[in-house]
Every structure is written in C-alpha cells, then in structure tokens.
Amino acid sequence: MNILDSLNWRYATKRMTGEKVPQEKVDIILEAARLAPTGSGIQPFSIIQITDKALLEKIQPIAFNQAQITEASHLLVFAAWDAVTPEKIDYVYDQIVHERNLPADALKEYTDRLKGMLTTLPREQQYNWAARQTYIAFGVAIAAAATEKVDTTPMEGFKNAELDQLLGLHEKGLRSTSLLTIGHRDTVNDWLANLKKVRRPKEELVIEL
Ligand SMILES: Cc1cc2nc3c(=O)[nH]c(=O)nc-3n(C[C@H](O)[C@H](O)[C@H](O)COP(=O)(O)O)c2cc1C
C-alpha cells in the first residue's frame, strides 16, 4: 500500500477487539515518532507506553469512558515538557555535538540564540511550543501505524490535569497533550468502521498563489 492508500484505510477507531498488537509493530510506530522532525531538533516531549490493564481501567473514566482505552492493545500518552530550560537545550545539543564529533563550542552561538528565543517566553508559551512539536510526532505515529495496518485512535478527549496526576507527569516535568490507542478495529461493533471518509476538498484546503 502506498501512503495515500494507508491514510484512506485508517480511521479514528471507536471500538477495538482487544487483540494484542505485536510489540515489534508498536516499536515501529514509536520509532517513527522518534524520527519525526521537531523545532531545532529538540524533541521536547516523552511518549509513555501503557499496556497494564488495571492502569488503563483507571484512565478510562478520565477519558470520558471511551471504549478504546481498555479495548486497545497499547495506549501511548504524548506528553510535552512543561518548560523549556537552558539546561534542557544544552542537554540536547551536547548530544548532537558529541555524536557528530564537533568542537565543544561549535553550536554555542546557535544555542544561545535558541535559549534567547524559547526559554525567555512565559512558561505557558514554552509548554505550548513544546506541545506543538509533540503533535508532529503524534501525526507521524498515526501515519506509521496505518502503513503497518495497525489501527489507532488519536484522542484529546480526556482531562489532562487528572491524567497528569495519575501518571505522576508533573514530577517528570511533563504535561499530557494527547493519547493514541493502538489496536485492531472491531468491525462488528464499530459504527464508524464502514462510513465514508469525509474531507474538505483540495481546492478549498489548498490555496494557490
Ligand atoms: C487531536 C485529535 C483529537 C481527537 N480526539 C478524539 C477523541 O477524543 N475521541 C475520538 O474518538 N476521536 C478523536 N479524534 C478523531 C477525530 O475525530 C477524527 O480523526 C476526525 O473526525 C477525522 O476522521 P478519521 O480520523 O476517522 O479519518 C481526534 C483526532 C485528533 C487529530
């Protein structure tokens, strides 16, 4: 299947079968998210993988009792940094300098500029910037799953603060942005399984100048 066939095949699955998705396939989805581009390559987020049924049952009411939470094989929680600090930027760029065998101060001018732009923003805006980067990886993960013929549901329908508390994200310097359930569609019980995919027409979506 080419990418367009895969994207037409996928849909935001409402009911899943509970069947396990092999970890190798989930690892491909996670690797695709890891390879996603982000602003200045900072990757200001973590992805939490959850398979523990008891924990998923605790998450379900926080996500308005959506069935996919417990019918999924895996749940991924995308969580953005709650702040972008100079230390975090240095940590990322130290790794780049090391892995590319660059002189220690080769990127100092650039990182100083980055720190000036990002770490001086009000904290909520730092988080918002990080959250936007998170969504790039989120989208790439959804597309990657489709190419593996694995179903997903992207979700924002949950109470972020309650989930953060349950998972102890605050202590990790993270705030949840979105959820991705991973599993297989239940074609018998999913009302959406056979409905036409509807999108705005290209002529309307794309503005040619
Ligand atoms: C950021 C985001 C949040 C979403 N939140 C939910 C959700 O909480 N529950 C749900 O069932 N679908 C959710 N969806 C699915 C969308 O409604 C769905 O992607 C959209 O209607 C397009 O349909 P399709 O994905 O089936 O092609 C979400 C999608 C995105 C991208």
PDB file of C-alpha atoms and ligand atoms in Angstrom:
ATOM      1  CA  MET A   1       0.000   0.000   0.000  1.00  0.00           C
ATOM      2  CA  ASN A   2       1.263   3.483  -0.725  1.00  0.00           C
ATOM      3  CA  ILE A   3       0.924   6.259   1.855  1.00  0.00           C
ATOM      4  CA  LEU A   4      -2.408   7.505   0.460  1.00  0.00           C
ATOM      5  CA  ASP A   5      -3.931   4.011   0.498  1.00  0.00           C
ATOM      6  CA  SER A   6      -2.790   3.681   4.127  1.00  0.00           C
ATOM      7  CA  LEU A   7      -4.254   7.049   5.106  1.00  0.00           C
ATOM      8  CA  ASN A   8      -7.535   6.173   3.406  1.00  0.00           C
ATOM      9  CA  TRP A   9      -7.574   2.807   5.184  1.00  0.00           C
ATOM     10  CA  ARG A  10      -7.116   4.293   8.642  1.00  0.00           C
ATOM     11  CA  TYR A  11      -9.843   5.968  10.642  1.00  0.00           C
ATOM     12  CA  ALA A  12     -10.265   7.100  14.223  1.00  0.00           C
ATOM     13  CA  THR A  13     -11.305   3.701  15.519  1.00  0.00           C
ATOM     14  CA  LYS A  14     -14.122   3.830  18.066  1.00  0.00           C
ATOM     15  CA  ARG A  15     -14.183   0.163  19.050  1.00  0.00           C
ATOM     16  CA  MET A  16     -11.223  -2.234  19.196  1.00  0.00           C
ATOM     17  CA  THR A  17     -11.101  -6.009  19.580  1.00  0.00           C
ATOM     18  CA  GLY A  18      -8.670  -6.201  22.490  1.00  0.00           C
ATOM     19  CA  GLU A  19      -6.324  -8.322  20.334  1.00  0.00           C
ATOM     20  CA  LYS A  20      -2.614  -7.767  21.094  1.00  0.00           C
ATOM     21  CA  VAL A  21      -0.556  -5.853  18.575  1.00  0.00           C
ATOM     22  CA  PRO A  22       2.963  -7.363  18.426  1.00  0.00           C
ATOM     23  CA  GLN A  23       5.473  -5.156  20.258  1.00  0.00           C
ATOM     24  CA  GLU A  24       7.639  -5.097  17.094  1.00  0.00           C
ATOM     25  CA  LYS A  25       4.850  -3.208  15.302  1.00  0.00           C
ATOM     26  CA  VAL A  26       4.381  -0.803  18.193  1.00  0.00           C
ATOM     27  CA  ASP A  27       8.144  -0.259  18.193  1.00  0.00           C
ATOM     28  CA  ILE A  28       7.953   0.784  14.529  1.00  0.00           C
ATOM     29  CA  ILE A  29       5.260   3.322  15.459  1.00  0.00           C
ATOM     30  CA  LEU A  30       7.393   4.604  18.352  1.00  0.00           C
ATOM     31  CA  GLU A  31      10.475   4.783  16.145  1.00  0.00           C
ATOM     32  CA  ALA A  32       8.540   6.770  13.537  1.00  0.00           C
ATOM     33  CA  ALA A  33       7.545   9.236  16.287  1.00  0.00           C
ATOM     34  CA  ARG A  34      11.185   9.421  17.418  1.00  0.00           C
ATOM     35  CA  LEU A  35      12.273  10.204  13.859  1.00  0.00           C
ATOM     36  CA  ALA A  36       9.692  12.963  13.403  1.00  0.00           C
ATOM     37  CA  PRO A  37      11.096  16.441  12.838  1.00  0.00           C
ATOM     38  CA  THR A  38      10.787  18.988  15.652  1.00  0.00           C
ATOM     39  CA  GLY A  39      11.732  22.629  16.046  1.00  0.00           C
ATOM     40  CA  SER A  40      15.539  22.832  16.238  1.00  0.00           C
ATOM     41  CA  GLY A  41      15.508  19.059  16.781  1.00  0.00           C
ATOM     42  CA  ILE A  42      14.752  19.485  20.459  1.00  0.00           C
ATOM     43  CA  GLN A  43      12.079  16.749  20.748  1.00  0.00           C
ATOM     44  CA  PRO A  44      10.567  18.417  23.815  1.00  0.00           C
ATOM     45  CA  PHE A  45       8.320  15.526  24.835  1.00  0.00           C
ATOM     46  CA  SER A  46       8.099  11.957  26.037  1.00  0.00           C
ATOM     47  CA  ILE A  47       5.828   9.152  24.934  1.00  0.00           C
ATOM     48  CA  ILE A  48       4.523   6.905  27.680  1.00  0.00           C
ATOM     49  CA  GLN A  49       3.555   3.391  26.640  1.00  0.00           C
ATOM     50  CA  ILE A  50       0.882   1.718  28.762  1.00  0.00           C
ATOM     51  CA  THR A  51      -0.313  -1.884  28.488  1.00  0.00           C
ATOM     52  CA  ASP A  52      -1.223  -2.539  32.127  1.00  0.00           C
ATOM     53  CA  LYS A  53      -4.959  -3.305  32.167  1.00  0.00           C
ATOM     54  CA  ALA A  54      -5.501  -2.046  35.711  1.00  0.00           C
ATOM     55  CA  LEU A  55      -3.915   1.282  34.810  1.00  0.00           C
ATOM     56  CA  LEU A  56      -5.956   1.508  31.585  1.00  0.00           C
ATOM     57  CA  GLU A  57      -9.119   0.970  33.625  1.00  0.00           C
ATOM     58  CA  LYS A  58      -8.138   3.902  35.824  1.00  0.00           C
ATOM     59  CA  ILE A  59      -7.502   6.061  32.753  1.00  0.00           C
ATOM     60  CA  GLN A  60     -10.832   5.241  31.082  1.00  0.00           C
ATOM     61  CA  PRO A  61     -13.057   7.468  33.272  1.00  0.00           C
ATOM     62  CA  ILE A  62     -10.530  10.301  32.839  1.00  0.00           C
ATOM     63  CA  ALA A  63     -11.074   9.886  29.075  1.00  0.00           C
ATOM     64  CA  PHE A  64     -14.869  10.162  29.293  1.00  0.00           C
ATOM     65  CA  ASN A  65     -15.224   6.365  29.363  1.00  0.00           C
ATOM     66  CA  GLN A  66     -14.162   5.963  25.748  1.00  0.00           C
ATOM     67  CA  ALA A  67     -14.208   2.234  24.982  1.00  0.00           C
ATOM     68  CA  GLN A  68     -10.937   2.174  23.044  1.00  0.00           C
ATOM     69  CA  ILE A  69      -8.906   2.899  26.168  1.00  0.00           C
ATOM     70  CA  THR A  70      -9.475  -0.603  27.543  1.00  0.00           C
ATOM     71  CA  GLU A  71     -10.079  -2.342  24.199  1.00  0.00           C
ATOM     72  CA  ALA A  72      -6.711  -1.205  22.839  1.00  0.00           C
ATOM     73  CA  SER A  73      -3.592  -3.309  22.915  1.00  0.00           C
ATOM     74  CA  HIS A  74      -1.378  -0.351  23.852  1.00  0.00           C
ATOM     75  CA  LEU A  75      -2.034   3.218  24.890  1.00  0.00           C
ATOM     76  CA  LEU A  76       0.517   5.903  24.091  1.00  0.00           C
ATOM     77  CA  VAL A  77       0.426   9.123  26.079  1.00  0.00           C
ATOM     78  CA  PHE A  78       2.144  12.014  24.327  1.00  0.00           C
ATOM     79  CA  ALA A  79       3.411  14.461  26.932  1.00  0.00           C
ATOM     80  CA  ALA A  80       5.219  17.742  26.320  1.00  0.00           C
ATOM     81  CA  TRP A  81       7.848  19.396  28.503  1.00  0.00           C
ATOM     82  CA  ASP A  82       6.153  21.794  30.883  1.00  0.00           C
ATOM     83  CA  ALA A  83       9.096  24.203  30.451  1.00  0.00           C
ATOM     84  CA  VAL A  84      11.947  24.701  28.002  1.00  0.00           C
ATOM     85  CA  THR A  85      15.035  25.468  30.074  1.00  0.00           C
ATOM     86  CA  PRO A  86      18.620  26.356  29.052  1.00  0.00           C
ATOM     87  CA  GLU A  87      19.754  23.088  30.697  1.00  0.00           C
ATOM     88  CA  LYS A  88      17.409  21.032  28.543  1.00  0.00           C
ATOM     89  CA  ILE A  89      18.583  22.774  25.366  1.00  0.00           C
ATOM     90  CA  ASP A  90      22.222  22.180  26.384  1.00  0.00           C
ATOM     91  CA  TYR A  91      21.461  18.518  27.048  1.00  0.00           C
ATOM     92  CA  VAL A  92      20.069  18.049  23.514  1.00  0.00           C
ATOM     93  CA  TYR A  93      22.884  19.986  21.841  1.00  0.00           C
ATOM     94  CA  ASP A  94      25.633  18.287  23.876  1.00  0.00           C
ATOM     95  CA  GLN A  95      24.404  15.025  22.372  1.00  0.00           C
ATOM     96  CA  ILE A  96      24.442  16.478  18.838  1.00  0.00           C
ATOM     97  CA  VAL A  97      27.970  17.857  19.325  1.00  0.00           C
ATOM     98  CA  HIS A  98      29.121  14.515  20.724  1.00  0.00           C
ATOM     99  CA  GLU A  99      27.505  12.295  18.072  1.00  0.00           C
ATOM    100  CA  ARG A 100      28.736  14.489  15.218  1.00  0.00           C
ATOM    101  CA  ASN A 101      32.249  14.864  16.698  1.00  0.00           C
ATOM    102  CA  LEU A 102      32.064  18.648  16.642  1.00  0.00           C
ATOM    103  CA  PRO A 103      34.238  21.040  18.676  1.00  0.00           C
ATOM    104  CA  ALA A 104      32.607  21.686  22.065  1.00  0.00           C
ATOM    105  CA  ASP A 105      31.545  25.251  21.297  1.00  0.00           C
ATOM    106  CA  ALA A 106      30.660  24.703  17.615  1.00  0.00           C
ATOM    107  CA  LEU A 107      26.959  25.315  18.153  1.00  0.00           C
ATOM    108  CA  LYS A 108      27.163  27.765  21.057  1.00  0.00           C
ATOM    109  CA  GLU A 109      26.086  30.804  19.054  1.00  0.00           C
ATOM    110  CA  TYR A 110      23.060  28.902  17.780  1.00  0.00           C
ATOM    111  CA  THR A 111      22.040  27.516  21.160  1.00  0.00           C
ATOM    112  CA  ASP A 112      22.465  30.940  22.781  1.00  0.00           C
ATOM    113  CA  ARG A 113      20.032  32.323  20.201  1.00  0.00           C
ATOM    114  CA  LEU A 114      17.635  29.434  20.805  1.00  0.00           C
ATOM    115  CA  LYS A 115      17.753  29.956  24.557  1.00  0.00           C
ATOM    116  CA  GLY A 116      17.077  33.648  23.992  1.00  0.00           C
ATOM    117  CA  MET A 117      14.003  32.823  21.922  1.00  0.00           C
ATOM    118  CA  LEU A 118      12.491  29.917  23.844  1.00  0.00           C
ATOM    119  CA  THR A 119      13.496  29.997  27.487  1.00  0.00           C
ATOM    120  CA  THR A 120      12.542  33.661  27.910  1.00  0.00           C
ATOM    121  CA  LEU A 121       8.938  33.015  26.866  1.00  0.00           C
ATOM    122  CA  PRO A 122       6.307  32.879  29.613  1.00  0.00           C
ATOM    123  CA  ARG A 123       6.171  29.319  30.911  1.00  0.00           C
ATOM    124  CA  GLU A 124       2.753  28.557  29.405  1.00  0.00           C
ATOM    125  CA  GLN A 125       4.082  29.578  25.983  1.00  0.00           C
ATOM    126  CA  GLN A 126       7.124  27.345  26.472  1.00  0.00           C
ATOM    127  CA  TYR A 127       4.715  24.472  27.082  1.00  0.00           C
ATOM    128  CA  ASN A 128       2.602  25.481  24.059  1.00  0.00           C
ATOM    129  CA  TRP A 129       5.678  25.440  21.843  1.00  0.00           C
ATOM    130  CA  ALA A 130       6.623  22.007  23.178  1.00  0.00           C
ATOM    131  CA  ALA A 131       3.053  20.760  22.691  1.00  0.00           C
ATOM    132  CA  ARG A 132       3.107  21.832  19.031  1.00  0.00           C
ATOM    133  CA  GLN A 133       6.241  19.760  18.471  1.00  0.00           C
ATOM    134  CA  THR A 134       4.542  16.819  20.176  1.00  0.00           C
ATOM    135  CA  TYR A 135       1.722  16.898  17.624  1.00  0.00           C
ATOM    136  CA  ILE A 136       4.173  16.435  14.758  1.00  0.00           C
ATOM    137  CA  ALA A 137       5.344  13.150  16.269  1.00  0.00           C
ATOM    138  CA  PHE A 138       1.723  12.273  17.049  1.00  0.00           C
ATOM    139  CA  GLY A 139       0.753  12.656  13.378  1.00  0.00           C
ATOM    140  CA  VAL A 140       3.750  10.717  12.156  1.00  0.00           C
ATOM    141  CA  ALA A 141       2.904   7.902  14.597  1.00  0.00           C
ATOM    142  CA  ILE A 142      -0.673   7.746  13.309  1.00  0.00           C
ATOM    143  CA  ALA A 143       0.526   7.535   9.699  1.00  0.00           C
ATOM    144  CA  ALA A 144       3.174   4.943  10.573  1.00  0.00           C
ATOM    145  CA  ALA A 145       0.592   2.768  12.294  1.00  0.00           C
ATOM    146  CA  ALA A 146      -1.590   2.896   9.195  1.00  0.00           C
ATOM    147  CA  THR A 147       1.280   1.733   6.997  1.00  0.00           C
ATOM    148  CA  GLU A 148       1.656  -1.234   9.399  1.00  0.00           C
ATOM    149  CA  LYS A 149      -2.120  -1.936   9.159  1.00  0.00           C
ATOM    150  CA  VAL A 150      -2.497  -1.158  12.814  1.00  0.00           C
ATOM    151  CA  ASP A 151      -5.493   0.855  13.987  1.00  0.00           C
ATOM    152  CA  THR A 152      -5.256   3.888  16.199  1.00  0.00           C
ATOM    153  CA  THR A 153      -7.461   6.497  17.778  1.00  0.00           C
ATOM    154  CA  PRO A 154      -5.982   9.940  18.267  1.00  0.00           C
ATOM    155  CA  MET A 155      -7.577  11.431  21.373  1.00  0.00           C
ATOM    156  CA  GLU A 156      -7.794  14.771  23.042  1.00  0.00           C
ATOM    157  CA  GLY A 157     -10.999  13.788  24.806  1.00  0.00           C
ATOM    158  CA  PHE A 158      -9.602  13.399  28.298  1.00  0.00           C
ATOM    159  CA  LYS A 159      -8.952  15.527  31.371  1.00  0.00           C
ATOM    160  CA  ASN A 160      -5.286  16.427  31.039  1.00  0.00           C
ATOM    161  CA  ALA A 161      -4.684  17.541  34.609  1.00  0.00           C
ATOM    162  CA  GLU A 162      -6.263  14.386  36.057  1.00  0.00           C
ATOM    163  CA  LEU A 163      -4.198  12.152  33.779  1.00  0.00           C
ATOM    164  CA  ASP A 164      -1.032  14.058  34.649  1.00  0.00           C
ATOM    165  CA  GLN A 165      -1.747  13.471  38.311  1.00  0.00           C
ATOM    166  CA  LEU A 166      -2.493   9.758  37.878  1.00  0.00           C
ATOM    167  CA  LEU A 167       0.729   9.181  35.897  1.00  0.00           C
ATOM    168  CA  GLY A 168       2.896  11.481  38.032  1.00  0.00           C
ATOM    169  CA  LEU A 169       3.787  13.561  34.970  1.00  0.00           C
ATOM    170  CA  HIS A 170       4.253  16.801  36.894  1.00  0.00           C
ATOM    171  CA  GLU A 171       7.200  15.243  38.764  1.00  0.00           C
ATOM    172  CA  LYS A 172       8.728  14.348  35.381  1.00  0.00           C
ATOM    173  CA  GLY A 173       8.359  17.926  34.073  1.00  0.00           C
ATOM    174  CA  LEU A 174       5.693  16.803  31.607  1.00  0.00           C
ATOM    175  CA  ARG A 175       2.087  17.609  30.715  1.00  0.00           C
ATOM    176  CA  SER A 176      -0.068  15.282  28.628  1.00  0.00           C
ATOM    177  CA  THR A 177      -1.118  16.605  25.234  1.00  0.00           C
ATOM    178  CA  SER A 178      -2.813  13.683  23.512  1.00  0.00           C
ATOM    179  CA  LEU A 179      -3.463   9.952  23.611  1.00  0.00           C
ATOM    180  CA  LEU A 180      -3.077   7.319  20.931  1.00  0.00           C
ATOM    181  CA  THR A 181      -4.780   3.975  21.351  1.00  0.00           C
ATOM    182  CA  ILE A 182      -3.249   1.182  19.301  1.00  0.00           C
ATOM    183  CA  GLY A 183      -5.142  -1.955  18.388  1.00  0.00           C
ATOM    184  CA  HIS A 184      -7.385  -3.593  15.839  1.00  0.00           C
ATOM    185  CA  ARG A 185     -10.782  -2.356  14.706  1.00  0.00           C
ATOM    186  CA  ASP A 186     -13.878  -4.222  15.870  1.00  0.00           C
ATOM    187  CA  THR A 187     -15.755  -4.121  12.573  1.00  0.00           C
ATOM    188  CA  VAL A 188     -18.900  -5.656  14.092  1.00  0.00           C
ATOM    189  CA  ASN A 189     -19.399  -3.114  16.875  1.00  0.00           C
ATOM    190  CA  ASP A 190     -17.710  -0.001  15.489  1.00  0.00           C
ATOM    191  CA  TRP A 191     -20.345   2.317  13.994  1.00  0.00           C
ATOM    192  CA  LEU A 192     -17.616   4.241  12.155  1.00  0.00           C
ATOM    193  CA  ALA A 193     -15.891   1.251  10.558  1.00  0.00           C
ATOM    194  CA  ASN A 194     -17.722   1.373   7.234  1.00  0.00           C
ATOM    195  CA  LEU A 195     -18.594   5.028   6.912  1.00  0.00           C
ATOM    196  CA  LYS A 196     -17.147   7.122   4.125  1.00  0.00           C
ATOM    197  CA  LYS A 197     -14.094   9.189   4.950  1.00  0.00           C
ATOM    198  CA  VAL A 198     -15.041  12.836   4.579  1.00  0.00           C
ATOM    199  CA  ARG A 199     -12.540  15.610   3.994  1.00  0.00           C
ATOM    200  CA  ARG A 200     -12.685  19.179   2.748  1.00  0.00           C
ATOM    201  CA  PRO A 201     -11.966  19.302  -0.995  1.00  0.00           C
ATOM    202  CA  LYS A 202      -8.427  20.028  -2.093  1.00  0.00           C
ATOM    203  CA  GLU A 203      -9.494  23.191  -3.939  1.00  0.00           C
ATOM    204  CA  GLU A 204     -10.787  24.561  -0.657  1.00  0.00           C
ATOM    205  CA  LEU A 205      -7.957  23.325   1.549  1.00  0.00           C
ATOM    206  CA  VAL A 206      -5.052  24.314  -0.659  1.00  0.00           C
ATOM    207  CA  ILE A 207      -4.684  27.957  -1.555  1.00  0.00           C
ATOM    208  CA  GLU A 208      -2.650  28.505  -4.673  1.00  0.00           C
ATOM    209  CA  LEU A 209      -0.941  31.829  -5.093  1.00  0.00           C
TER     210      LEU A 209
HETATM  211  C1  LIG B   1      -6.042  15.881  18.054  1.00  0.00           C
HETATM  212  C2  LIG B   1      -7.166  14.938  17.863  1.00  0.00           C
HETATM  213  C3  LIG B   1      -8.016  14.641  18.919  1.00  0.00           C
HETATM  214  C4  LIG B   1      -9.031  13.704  18.767  1.00  0.00           C
HETATM  215  N1  LIG B   1      -9.782  13.298  19.852  1.00  0.00           N
HETATM  216  C5  LIG B   1     -10.612  12.231  19.713  1.00  0.00           C
HETATM  217  C6  LIG B   1     -11.204  11.605  20.844  1.00  0.00           C
HETATM  218  O1  LIG B   1     -11.006  12.003  21.994  1.00  0.00           O
HETATM  219  N2  LIG B   1     -12.001  10.525  20.636  1.00  0.00           N
HETATM  220  C7  LIG B   1     -12.234  10.007  19.395  1.00  0.00           C
HETATM  221  O2  LIG B   1     -12.940   9.001  19.290  1.00  0.00           O
HETATM  222  N3  LIG B   1     -11.689  10.577  18.292  1.00  0.00           N
HETATM  223  C8  LIG B   1     -10.885  11.658  18.422  1.00  0.00           C
HETATM  224  N4  LIG B   1     -10.277  12.199  17.320  1.00  0.00           N
HETATM  225  C9  LIG B   1     -10.594  11.661  15.994  1.00  0.00           C
HETATM  226  C10 LIG B   1     -11.165  12.689  15.010  1.00  0.00           C
HETATM  227  O3  LIG B   1     -12.499  12.967  15.320  1.00  0.00           O
HETATM  228  C11 LIG B   1     -11.004  12.120  13.613  1.00  0.00           C
HETATM  229  O4  LIG B   1      -9.626  11.952  13.359  1.00  0.00           O
HETATM  230  C12 LIG B   1     -11.606  13.020  12.539  1.00  0.00           C
HETATM  231  O5  LIG B   1     -13.004  13.106  12.686  1.00  0.00           O
HETATM  232  C13 LIG B   1     -11.289  12.522  11.137  1.00  0.00           C
HETATM  233  O6  LIG B   1     -11.747  11.214  10.954  1.00  0.00           O
HETATM  234  P1  LIG B   1     -10.802   9.963  10.654  1.00  0.00           P
HETATM  235  O7  LIG B   1      -9.596  10.099  11.530  1.00  0.00           O
HETATM  236  O8  LIG B   1     -11.649   8.778  11.033  1.00  0.00           O
HETATM  237  O9  LIG B   1     -10.449   9.975   9.221  1.00  0.00           O
HETATM  238  C14 LIG B   1      -9.263  13.132  17.478  1.00  0.00           C
HETATM  239  C15 LIG B   1      -8.409  13.454  16.421  1.00  0.00           C
HETATM  240  C16 LIG B   1      -7.362  14.313  16.615  1.00  0.00           C
HETATM  241  C17 LIG B   1      -6.433  14.573  15.452  1.00  0.00           C
END
